[in-house]
């Protein structure tokens, strides 16, 4: 086939570049360069002794220079630098030809008129045999140098070839050993990445929330690829304006991943492909100067972003960043694609669950009563959801006035604090049913007291087969001459706390069995206590005082002390303080509080 001269030159140059790259890769695997090597020096001494020459060299051809890891008889500067320019050297001739070079007088032979061996070592007689790697790539030459002209005998040529074969075997052994080490390392890396993908499939299958998915992905990838940043950039989901949502843990760091504008994560989502950027220059060219300024402030050197594509839509992007240059190889890319696929599935499931939990949260919040205004009482309530965003409980509080008696007697205030068993949608639903049934029972039996209402709730629970269980305190407050009368019944719930003027805080001990279908019919009791002006009553759920590894009684005592100390503070402020200091910023369970303070005796309206 005809090829133009320019095309031919390009092809030859390409072949030379490939040959050089192959030689340099093989030399790198030998571990040899411009420094002494004991084994190579030994081969040089063998050549000098067997052929009776003053100088012998193991010369290897790198890019632009020849190095001498094996040397015998050469003086300075060669014995110190162990290198020389490759151009026009005798070694270069052997490397290019791939054949032995035998010269009687290098000073007159046109192939060797110049070069460091001739000029610096004053070589006359020269003989060099090529050294090759297992693929036949010439790496250099084993050389014998004599300052006098010399006619090499056939026996001497054969001896140098035999010594070159032995030296070549040593070089090949090193190359093969290094290749074996590299293969083992590559196999180990592939095995580790296969295990990472397997772990990802197992771990992400059990995640239930967006933040948990992000955490698990970060731990998986960081353990293997060592990025300094792993995060999700999630697309916003449009929702009806009336929908109320609990704040969701933010999956991306705003300082790393802007909400909008040009950035690699946005490109990955838009193009639905892996996107890489390396260095501020690439960022500036692809995303603009503002993105480059952000990139430089973060200290990143490389970033890889992959789309998180679910069944019906792309949720966002998975982003990894390194503070040193990092270009993922084919194996790393395969791992990242696999992990991003599992992460997308986990996110799809987590977002679905989050939506369901949001509905349950809204239902739960809708059951939290707006407190009525009652003359003679100050009231406040507080509800703080669990720190875990996937937890929905059956905690509730309620307060309502019973209808006025026909004789004009002042209304009774009914209050409840309760906790239905469970942390799911069903618990929130049952809580709403219990609240409604208890209200109905109170209105149907206004003279029966709180215990009658709770027993009616139990009867309905059994008759309707609701399988409702949990704990509660239900109480009635009625006006008294110099205060209020508290009547209550406790179904297995934490004891209310009461702080009265001139006394320390106390627990209103004594409770009956909790609510459960199997316990229906057991006797229930109610208790009565006078609340003078200035008395403060606190009803609470166990999320306030129950923490893993902490004593419940100690938590109750802290709450009691704070209630007593806060007798002069506004109730809303006092409840915030109690929750902050007892439950902490991240309670493990929902916390519901209801507090009542007697400000003065109730003044009935004129009949």
mmCIF file of C-alpha atoms in Angstrom, residues 429-604:
data_model
loop_
_atom_site.group_PDB
_atom_site.id
_atom_site.type_symbol
_atom_site.label_atom_id
_atom_site.label_comp_id
_atom_site.label_asym_id
_atom_site.label_seq_id
_atom_site.Cartn_x
_atom_site.Cartn_y
_atom_site.Cartn_z
ATOM 1 C CA UNK A 429 -52.602 6.260 63.518
ATOM 2 C CA UNK A 430 -53.499 4.401 66.718
ATOM 3 C CA UNK A 431 -52.454 7.444 68.734
ATOM 4 C CA UNK A 432 -55.005 9.521 66.824
ATOM 5 C CA UNK A 433 -57.714 6.943 67.452
ATOM 6 C CA UNK A 434 -56.891 6.717 71.167
ATOM 7 C CA UNK A 435 -56.992 10.499 71.500
ATOM 8 C CA UNK A 436 -60.383 10.745 69.807
ATOM 9 C CA UNK A 437 -61.908 7.842 71.755
ATOM 10 C CA UNK A 438 -60.662 9.239 75.061
ATOM 11 C CA UNK A 439 -62.178 12.634 74.269
ATOM 12 C CA UNK A 440 -65.474 10.992 73.352
ATOM 13 C CA UNK A 441 -65.477 8.889 76.535
ATOM 14 C CA UNK A 442 -64.889 11.991 78.672
ATOM 15 C CA UNK A 443 -67.784 13.836 77.050
ATOM 16 C CA UNK A 444 -70.061 10.812 77.310
ATOM 17 C CA UNK A 445 -69.275 10.333 81.028
ATOM 18 C CA UNK A 446 -68.562 13.835 82.384
ATOM 19 C CA UNK A 447 -69.202 12.793 85.978
ATOM 20 C CA UNK A 448 -67.295 9.532 85.897
ATOM 21 C CA UNK A 449 -63.819 10.987 86.335
ATOM 22 C CA UNK A 450 -60.670 10.135 84.343
ATOM 23 C CA UNK A 451 -60.674 6.446 85.289
ATOM 24 C CA UNK A 452 -64.102 5.964 83.664
ATOM 25 C CA UNK A 453 -62.866 7.503 80.420
ATOM 26 C CA UNK A 454 -59.767 5.249 80.345
ATOM 27 C CA UNK A 455 -61.888 2.148 81.020
ATOM 28 C CA UNK A 456 -64.205 3.157 78.186
ATOM 29 C CA UNK A 457 -61.168 3.495 75.924
ATOM 30 C CA UNK A 458 -60.079 -0.013 76.883
ATOM 31 C CA UNK A 459 -63.537 -1.432 76.182
ATOM 32 C CA UNK A 460 -63.607 0.171 72.726
ATOM 33 C CA UNK A 461 -60.060 -1.102 72.035
ATOM 34 C CA UNK A 462 -61.165 -4.660 72.791
ATOM 35 C CA UNK A 463 -64.551 -4.486 71.039
ATOM 36 C CA UNK A 464 -63.098 -2.966 67.872
ATOM 37 C CA UNK A 465 -60.034 -5.260 67.939
ATOM 38 C CA UNK A 466 -57.653 -2.314 67.506
ATOM 39 C CA UNK A 467 -54.798 -4.050 69.326
ATOM 40 C CA UNK A 468 -53.814 -0.691 70.809
ATOM 41 C CA UNK A 469 -51.219 -0.728 73.596
ATOM 42 C CA UNK A 470 -49.173 1.858 75.441
ATOM 43 C CA UNK A 471 -49.169 4.113 78.491
ATOM 44 C CA UNK A 472 -50.912 7.318 79.489
ATOM 45 C CA UNK A 473 -51.851 9.648 82.312
ATOM 46 C CA UNK A 474 -55.361 11.065 82.086
ATOM 47 C CA UNK A 475 -56.440 13.793 84.528
ATOM 48 C CA UNK A 476 -59.264 16.190 85.345
ATOM 49 C CA UNK A 477 -58.748 19.573 86.961
ATOM 50 C CA UNK A 478 -61.705 21.175 88.655
ATOM 51 C CA UNK A 479 -61.884 24.530 90.433
ATOM 52 C CA UNK A 480 -61.586 24.587 94.237
ATOM 53 C CA UNK A 481 -62.048 27.359 96.791
ATOM 54 C CA UNK A 482 -58.331 28.191 97.001
ATOM 55 C CA UNK A 483 -56.933 26.479 93.961
ATOM 56 C CA UNK A 484 -57.677 23.460 91.764
ATOM 57 C CA UNK A 485 -58.333 19.786 92.424
ATOM 58 C CA UNK A 486 -56.340 17.304 90.341
ATOM 59 C CA UNK A 487 -57.844 13.845 89.794
ATOM 60 C CA UNK A 488 -55.836 11.446 87.698
ATOM 61 C CA UNK A 489 -55.317 7.836 86.697
ATOM 62 C CA UNK A 490 -51.992 6.419 85.495
ATOM 63 C CA UNK A 491 -51.865 3.503 83.058
ATOM 64 C CA UNK A 492 -48.214 2.471 83.369
ATOM 65 C CA UNK A 493 -46.855 5.921 82.430
ATOM 66 C CA UNK A 494 -43.928 7.848 83.987
ATOM 67 C CA UNK A 495 -45.168 9.614 87.130
ATOM 68 C CA UNK A 496 -46.154 13.298 86.752
ATOM 69 C CA UNK A 497 -43.972 15.840 88.550
ATOM 70 C CA UNK A 498 -45.396 18.489 90.859
ATOM 71 C CA UNK A 499 -43.679 21.561 92.295
ATOM 72 C CA UNK A 500 -45.695 23.352 95.011
ATOM 73 C CA UNK A 501 -44.691 26.607 96.731
ATOM 74 C CA UNK A 502 -42.614 26.057 99.840
ATOM 75 C CA UNK A 503 -41.884 22.388 99.073
ATOM 76 C CA UNK A 504 -39.477 20.497 96.851
ATOM 77 C CA UNK A 505 -40.582 18.875 93.613
ATOM 78 C CA UNK A 506 -42.275 15.482 93.990
ATOM 79 C CA UNK A 507 -43.311 12.574 91.800
ATOM 80 C CA UNK A 508 -47.006 11.677 91.835
ATOM 81 C CA UNK A 509 -46.274 7.979 92.302
ATOM 82 C CA UNK A 510 -48.662 5.126 91.966
ATOM 83 C CA UNK A 511 -49.833 3.657 88.680
ATOM 84 C CA UNK A 512 -51.869 0.789 87.303
ATOM 85 C CA UNK A 513 -51.109 -1.601 84.469
ATOM 86 C CA UNK A 514 -50.402 -0.224 81.027
ATOM 87 C CA UNK A 515 -52.965 -0.315 78.223
ATOM 88 C CA UNK A 516 -53.059 -3.659 76.426
ATOM 89 C CA UNK A 517 -55.892 -5.809 75.051
ATOM 90 C CA UNK A 518 -54.836 -8.748 77.223
ATOM 91 C CA UNK A 519 -55.143 -6.598 80.393
ATOM 92 C CA UNK A 520 -58.661 -5.304 79.781
ATOM 93 C CA UNK A 521 -60.850 -5.728 82.832
ATOM 94 C CA UNK A 522 -58.154 -5.205 85.435
ATOM 95 C CA UNK A 523 -59.091 -2.779 88.181
ATOM 96 C CA UNK A 524 -58.000 0.832 87.678
ATOM 97 C CA UNK A 525 -57.694 3.509 90.337
ATOM 98 C CA UNK A 526 -57.729 7.261 90.386
ATOM 99 C CA UNK A 527 -56.107 9.638 92.827
ATOM 100 C CA UNK A 528 -56.913 13.154 93.968
ATOM 101 C CA UNK A 529 -54.668 16.046 95.037
ATOM 102 C CA UNK A 530 -55.113 19.727 95.805
ATOM 103 C CA UNK A 531 -53.105 22.210 93.711
ATOM 104 C CA UNK A 532 -52.639 25.575 95.438
ATOM 105 C CA UNK A 533 -51.821 28.819 93.699
ATOM 106 C CA UNK A 534 -48.241 28.717 92.374
ATOM 107 C CA UNK A 535 -48.211 24.912 91.926
ATOM 108 C CA UNK A 536 -46.735 23.627 88.646
ATOM 109 C CA UNK A 537 -47.612 20.203 87.209
ATOM 110 C CA UNK A 538 -45.479 18.525 84.519
ATOM 111 C CA UNK A 539 -46.681 15.596 82.398
ATOM 112 C CA UNK A 540 -44.090 14.061 80.074
ATOM 113 C CA UNK A 541 -43.306 11.004 77.940
ATOM 114 C CA UNK A 542 -40.366 8.684 78.539
ATOM 115 C CA UNK A 543 -38.333 10.218 75.695
ATOM 116 C CA UNK A 544 -37.467 13.024 78.122
ATOM 117 C CA UNK A 545 -35.668 10.832 80.657
ATOM 118 C CA UNK A 546 -34.847 7.555 78.913
ATOM 119 C CA UNK A 547 -31.434 7.567 77.214
ATOM 120 C CA UNK A 548 -29.198 4.566 76.398
ATOM 121 C CA UNK A 549 -26.534 4.133 79.060
ATOM 122 C CA UNK A 550 -28.118 6.673 81.423
ATOM 123 C CA UNK A 551 -30.127 6.135 84.590
ATOM 124 C CA UNK A 552 -33.824 6.971 84.168
ATOM 125 C CA UNK A 553 -34.219 7.987 87.795
ATOM 126 C CA UNK A 554 -31.359 10.437 87.418
ATOM 127 C CA UNK A 555 -33.127 12.002 84.448
ATOM 128 C CA UNK A 556 -36.356 12.303 86.400
ATOM 129 C CA UNK A 557 -34.525 13.971 89.292
ATOM 130 C CA UNK A 558 -32.910 16.497 86.907
ATOM 131 C CA UNK A 559 -36.297 17.328 85.406
ATOM 132 C CA UNK A 560 -37.822 17.656 88.869
ATOM 133 C CA UNK A 561 -35.073 20.007 90.043
ATOM 134 C CA UNK A 562 -35.435 22.199 86.955
ATOM 135 C CA UNK A 563 -39.214 22.321 87.434
ATOM 136 C CA UNK A 564 -38.779 23.474 91.028
ATOM 137 C CA UNK A 565 -36.114 26.049 90.120
ATOM 138 C CA UNK A 566 -38.241 27.462 87.302
ATOM 139 C CA UNK A 567 -41.318 28.269 89.357
ATOM 140 C CA UNK A 568 -41.075 31.939 88.411
ATOM 141 C CA UNK A 569 -40.261 31.497 84.724
ATOM 142 C CA UNK A 570 -42.754 31.434 81.825
ATOM 143 C CA UNK A 571 -43.819 27.852 81.165
ATOM 144 C CA UNK A 572 -42.827 27.785 77.477
ATOM 145 C CA UNK A 573 -39.304 28.920 78.352
ATOM 146 C CA UNK A 574 -39.158 26.428 81.237
ATOM 147 C CA UNK A 575 -40.155 23.482 79.011
ATOM 148 C CA UNK A 576 -37.457 24.347 76.473
ATOM 149 C CA UNK A 577 -34.870 24.408 79.262
ATOM 150 C CA UNK A 578 -36.000 21.065 80.678
ATOM 151 C CA UNK A 579 -35.851 19.323 77.283
ATOM 152 C CA UNK A 580 -32.488 20.847 76.386
ATOM 153 C CA UNK A 581 -30.838 19.911 79.683
ATOM 154 C CA UNK A 582 -32.449 16.511 80.245
ATOM 155 C CA UNK A 583 -33.079 15.045 76.772
ATOM 156 C CA UNK A 584 -30.321 16.959 74.982
ATOM 157 C CA UNK A 585 -30.146 18.255 71.420
ATOM 158 C CA UNK A 586 -30.686 14.838 69.813
ATOM 159 C CA UNK A 587 -33.211 12.789 71.789
ATOM 160 C CA UNK A 588 -33.384 9.135 70.845
ATOM 161 C CA UNK A 589 -37.180 9.129 71.101
ATOM 162 C CA UNK A 590 -39.974 11.632 70.658
ATOM 163 C CA UNK A 591 -40.535 13.930 73.653
ATOM 164 C CA UNK A 592 -43.926 15.370 74.591
ATOM 165 C CA UNK A 593 -44.416 17.706 77.570
ATOM 166 C CA UNK A 594 -47.533 19.342 79.009
ATOM 167 C CA UNK A 595 -47.218 21.765 81.930
ATOM 168 C CA UNK A 596 -49.923 23.506 83.969
ATOM 169 C CA UNK A 597 -49.428 26.210 86.593
ATOM 170 C CA UNK A 598 -52.114 27.457 89.001
ATOM 171 C CA UNK A 599 -52.055 31.243 88.830
ATOM 172 C CA UNK A 600 -55.136 31.848 91.005
ATOM 173 C CA UNK A 601 -58.417 30.164 91.922
ATOM 174 C CA UNK A 602 -60.875 29.875 89.056
ATOM 175 C CA UNK A 603 -63.525 32.619 88.923
ATOM 176 C CA UNK A 604 -66.796 31.227 87.677
#
